[in-house]
Amino acid sequence: MPPESRAEYFRERRKLKKQFSVLSDRERVEALEQRLKEQGKTKTKWFEEKADEELGK
C-alpha cells in the first residue's frame, strides 16, 4: 500500500472512530477480561453493548 493511501485510510478512519481508554485496577481489569473471554466477547463488543445500554439504544 503506498504511504499516501495508508495515510488517507487512517485519516478517514479517525473521522469514524474514536479511542476510549481508562486506567483501572489491574485485578478488576483482569477479572473483566477473564469474564469476557468466558462469554466469548471482545472488549470492543462489550463496551459497545454497555454504551448502548447507557444511551438507551
mmCIF file of N, CA and C in Angstrom:
data_model
loop_
_atom_site.group_PDB
_atom_site.id
_atom_site.type_symbol
_atom_site.label_atom_id
_atom_site.label_comp_id
_atom_site.label_asym_id
_atom_site.label_seq_id
_atom_site.Cartn_x
_atom_site.Cartn_y
_atom_site.Cartn_z
ATOM 1 N N MET A 1 0.849 -1.172 0.000
ATOM 2 C CA MET A 1 0.000 0.000 0.000
ATOM 3 C C MET A 1 0.901 1.245 0.000
ATOM 4 N N PRO A 2 0.712 2.127 -0.939
ATOM 5 C CA PRO A 2 1.515 3.357 -0.972
ATOM 6 C C PRO A 2 1.290 4.195 0.292
ATOM 7 N N PRO A 3 2.307 4.904 0.764
ATOM 8 C CA PRO A 3 2.187 5.684 2.011
ATOM 9 C C PRO A 3 1.005 6.645 2.012
ATOM 10 N N GLU A 4 0.732 7.308 0.874
ATOM 11 C CA GLU A 4 -0.383 8.258 0.863
ATOM 12 C C GLU A 4 -1.724 7.532 1.004
ATOM 13 N N SER A 5 -1.827 6.306 0.483
ATOM 14 C CA SER A 5 -3.060 5.536 0.650
ATOM 15 C C SER A 5 -3.253 5.162 2.114
ATOM 16 N N ARG A 6 -2.176 4.770 2.747
ATOM 17 C CA ARG A 6 -2.245 4.405 4.163
ATOM 18 C C ARG A 6 -2.617 5.616 5.007
ATOM 19 N N ALA A 7 -2.001 6.740 4.715
ATOM 20 C CA ALA A 7 -2.309 7.976 5.447
ATOM 21 C C ALA A 7 -3.770 8.359 5.249
ATOM 22 N N GLU A 8 -4.249 8.236 4.032
ATOM 23 C CA GLU A 8 -5.645 8.574 3.741
ATOM 24 C C GLU A 8 -6.591 7.610 4.460
ATOM 25 N N TYR A 9 -6.237 6.337 4.482
ATOM 26 C CA TYR A 9 -7.049 5.340 5.185
ATOM 27 C C TYR A 9 -7.208 5.727 6.655
ATOM 28 N N PHE A 10 -6.102 6.049 7.319
ATOM 29 C CA PHE A 10 -6.181 6.393 8.740
ATOM 30 C C PHE A 10 -6.858 7.740 8.955
ATOM 31 N N ARG A 11 -6.712 8.657 8.043
ATOM 32 C CA ARG A 11 -7.402 9.944 8.139
ATOM 33 C C ARG A 11 -8.919 9.710 8.119
ATOM 34 N N GLU A 12 -9.378 8.884 7.199
ATOM 35 C CA GLU A 12 -10.805 8.574 7.100
ATOM 36 C C GLU A 12 -11.279 7.772 8.314
ATOM 37 N N ARG A 13 -10.439 6.854 8.771
ATOM 38 C CA ARG A 13 -10.803 6.042 9.934
ATOM 39 C C ARG A 13 -11.007 6.914 11.160
ATOM 40 N N ARG A 14 -10.144 7.920 11.354
ATOM 41 C CA ARG A 14 -10.274 8.805 12.520
ATOM 42 C C ARG A 14 -11.535 9.648 12.456
ATOM 43 N N LYS A 15 -12.105 9.824 11.270
ATOM 44 C CA LYS A 15 -13.375 10.558 11.160
ATOM 45 C C LYS A 15 -14.527 9.721 11.701
ATOM 46 N N LEU A 16 -14.392 8.385 11.645
ATOM 47 C CA LEU A 16 -15.476 7.495 12.043
ATOM 48 C C LEU A 16 -15.277 6.851 13.406
ATOM 49 N N LYS A 17 -14.054 6.733 13.847
ATOM 50 C CA LYS A 17 -13.748 6.030 15.094
ATOM 51 C C LYS A 17 -13.053 6.961 16.075
ATOM 52 N N LYS A 18 -13.252 6.670 17.353
ATOM 53 C CA LYS A 18 -12.562 7.424 18.395
ATOM 54 C C LYS A 18 -12.165 6.449 19.492
ATOM 55 N N GLN A 19 -10.976 6.573 19.994
ATOM 56 C CA GLN A 19 -10.487 5.676 21.035
ATOM 57 C C GLN A 19 -10.979 6.130 22.397
ATOM 58 N N PHE A 20 -11.300 5.146 23.243
ATOM 59 C CA PHE A 20 -11.747 5.403 24.610
ATOM 60 C C PHE A 20 -10.949 4.469 25.510
ATOM 61 N N SER A 21 -10.188 5.016 26.426
ATOM 62 C CA SER A 21 -9.408 4.156 27.314
ATOM 63 C C SER A 21 -9.437 4.724 28.730
ATOM 64 N N VAL A 22 -9.309 3.817 29.677
ATOM 65 C CA VAL A 22 -9.293 4.211 31.085
ATOM 66 C C VAL A 22 -8.181 3.453 31.789
ATOM 67 N N LEU A 23 -7.718 4.010 32.866
ATOM 68 C CA LEU A 23 -6.741 3.354 33.707
ATOM 69 C C LEU A 23 -7.483 2.869 34.946
ATOM 70 N N SER A 24 -7.403 1.564 35.216
ATOM 71 C CA SER A 24 -8.148 0.986 36.325
ATOM 72 C C SER A 24 -7.282 -0.043 37.043
ATOM 73 N N ASP A 25 -7.756 -0.503 38.196
ATOM 74 C CA ASP A 25 -7.024 -1.502 38.965
ATOM 75 C C ASP A 25 -6.782 -2.753 38.135
ATOM 76 N N ARG A 26 -5.567 -3.253 38.189
ATOM 77 C CA ARG A 26 -5.182 -4.433 37.405
ATOM 78 C C ARG A 26 -6.103 -5.618 37.690
ATOM 79 N N GLU A 27 -6.363 -5.890 38.961
ATOM 80 C CA GLU A 27 -7.189 -7.043 39.322
ATOM 81 C C GLU A 27 -8.580 -6.943 38.715
ATOM 82 N N ARG A 28 -9.173 -5.763 38.756
ATOM 83 C CA ARG A 28 -10.512 -5.567 38.208
ATOM 84 C C ARG A 28 -10.511 -5.780 36.700
ATOM 85 N N VAL A 29 -9.540 -5.216 36.029
ATOM 86 C CA VAL A 29 -9.481 -5.342 34.567
ATOM 87 C C VAL A 29 -9.223 -6.788 34.161
ATOM 88 N N GLU A 30 -8.323 -7.454 34.854
ATOM 89 C CA GLU A 30 -8.034 -8.850 34.524
ATOM 90 C C GLU A 30 -9.254 -9.737 34.781
ATOM 91 N N ALA A 31 -10.003 -9.462 35.844
ATOM 92 C CA ALA A 31 -11.228 -10.222 36.113
ATOM 93 C C ALA A 31 -12.255 -9.982 35.006
ATOM 94 N N LEU A 32 -12.372 -8.741 34.576
ATOM 95 C CA LEU A 32 -13.298 -8.421 33.485
ATOM 96 C C LEU A 32 -12.869 -9.113 32.191
ATOM 97 N N GLU A 33 -11.577 -9.068 31.890
ATOM 98 C CA GLU A 33 -11.080 -9.731 30.684
ATOM 99 C C GLU A 33 -11.364 -11.231 30.736
ATOM 100 N N GLN A 34 -11.208 -11.840 31.897
ATOM 101 C CA GLN A 34 -11.486 -13.269 32.046
ATOM 102 C C GLN A 34 -12.967 -13.550 31.819
ATOM 103 N N ARG A 35 -13.835 -12.730 32.394
ATOM 104 C CA ARG A 35 -15.277 -12.901 32.222
ATOM 105 C C ARG A 35 -15.661 -12.758 30.754
ATOM 106 N N LEU A 36 -15.096 -11.778 30.078
ATOM 107 C CA LEU A 36 -15.403 -11.578 28.657
ATOM 108 C C LEU A 36 -14.914 -12.750 27.824
ATOM 109 N N LYS A 37 -13.753 -13.285 28.181
ATOM 110 C CA LYS A 37 -13.211 -14.441 27.471
ATOM 111 C C LYS A 37 -14.163 -15.630 27.612
ATOM 112 N N GLU A 38 -14.677 -15.835 28.825
ATOM 113 C CA GLU A 38 -15.626 -16.921 29.070
ATOM 114 C C GLU A 38 -16.903 -16.733 28.259
ATOM 115 N N GLN A 39 -17.311 -15.484 28.077
ATOM 116 C CA GLN A 39 -18.525 -15.176 27.328
ATOM 117 C C GLN A 39 -18.273 -15.111 25.816
ATOM 118 N N GLY A 40 -17.000 -15.150 25.420
ATOM 119 C CA GLY A 40 -16.666 -15.083 24.002
ATOM 120 C C GLY A 40 -16.863 -13.696 23.405
ATOM 121 N N LYS A 41 -16.716 -12.663 24.233
ATOM 122 C CA LYS A 41 -16.890 -11.280 23.775
ATOM 123 C C LYS A 41 -15.547 -10.565 23.752
ATOM 124 N N THR A 42 -15.430 -9.630 22.829
ATOM 125 C CA THR A 42 -14.258 -8.763 22.812
ATOM 126 C C THR A 42 -14.541 -7.564 23.715
ATOM 127 N N LYS A 43 -13.495 -6.860 24.108
ATOM 128 C CA LYS A 43 -13.689 -5.655 24.920
ATOM 129 C C LYS A 43 -14.469 -4.612 24.128
ATOM 130 N N THR A 44 -14.217 -4.544 22.839
ATOM 131 C CA THR A 44 -14.941 -3.582 21.996
ATOM 132 C C THR A 44 -16.425 -3.901 21.980
ATOM 133 N N LYS A 45 -16.759 -5.152 21.740
ATOM 134 C CA LYS A 45 -18.175 -5.561 21.686
ATOM 135 C C LYS A 45 -18.842 -5.294 23.029
ATOM 136 N N TRP A 46 -18.170 -5.647 24.126
ATOM 137 C CA TRP A 46 -18.726 -5.424 25.455
ATOM 138 C C TRP A 46 -18.967 -3.934 25.702
ATOM 139 N N PHE A 47 -17.967 -3.115 25.366
ATOM 140 C CA PHE A 47 -18.111 -1.675 25.585
ATOM 141 C C PHE A 47 -19.269 -1.112 24.765
ATOM 142 N N GLU A 48 -19.388 -1.526 23.516
ATOM 143 C CA GLU A 48 -20.469 -1.020 22.669
ATOM 144 C C GLU A 48 -21.832 -1.390 23.245
ATOM 145 N N GLU A 49 -21.959 -2.608 23.784
ATOM 146 C CA GLU A 49 -23.228 -3.013 24.422
ATOM 147 C C GLU A 49 -23.518 -2.143 25.634
ATOM 148 N N LYS A 50 -22.517 -1.914 26.476
ATOM 149 C CA LYS A 50 -22.713 -1.093 27.676
ATOM 150 C C LYS A 50 -23.019 0.361 27.314
ATOM 151 N N ALA A 51 -22.354 0.872 26.311
ATOM 152 C CA ALA A 51 -22.611 2.256 25.876
ATOM 153 C C ALA A 51 -24.033 2.377 25.345
ATOM 154 N N ASP A 52 -24.483 1.393 24.565
ATOM 155 C CA ASP A 52 -25.855 1.417 24.059
ATOM 156 C C ASP A 52 -26.866 1.348 25.198
ATOM 157 N N GLU A 53 -26.589 0.521 26.210
ATOM 158 C CA GLU A 53 -27.470 0.453 27.380
ATOM 159 C C GLU A 53 -27.561 1.816 28.051
ATOM 160 N N GLU A 54 -26.428 2.441 28.259
ATOM 161 C CA GLU A 54 -26.392 3.739 28.950
ATOM 162 C C GLU A 54 -27.108 4.811 28.146
ATOM 163 N N LEU A 55 -26.990 4.733 26.835
ATOM 164 C CA LEU A 55 -27.595 5.738 25.964
ATOM 165 C C LEU A 55 -29.039 5.404 25.598
ATOM 166 N N GLY A 56 -29.521 4.266 26.070
ATOM 167 C CA GLY A 56 -30.918 3.889 25.824
ATOM 168 C C GLY A 56 -31.178 3.439 24.406
ATOM 169 N N LYS A 57 -30.197 2.812 23.788
ATOM 170 C CA LYS A 57 -30.388 2.356 22.402
ATOM 171 C C LYS A 57 -30.744 0.903 22.361
#
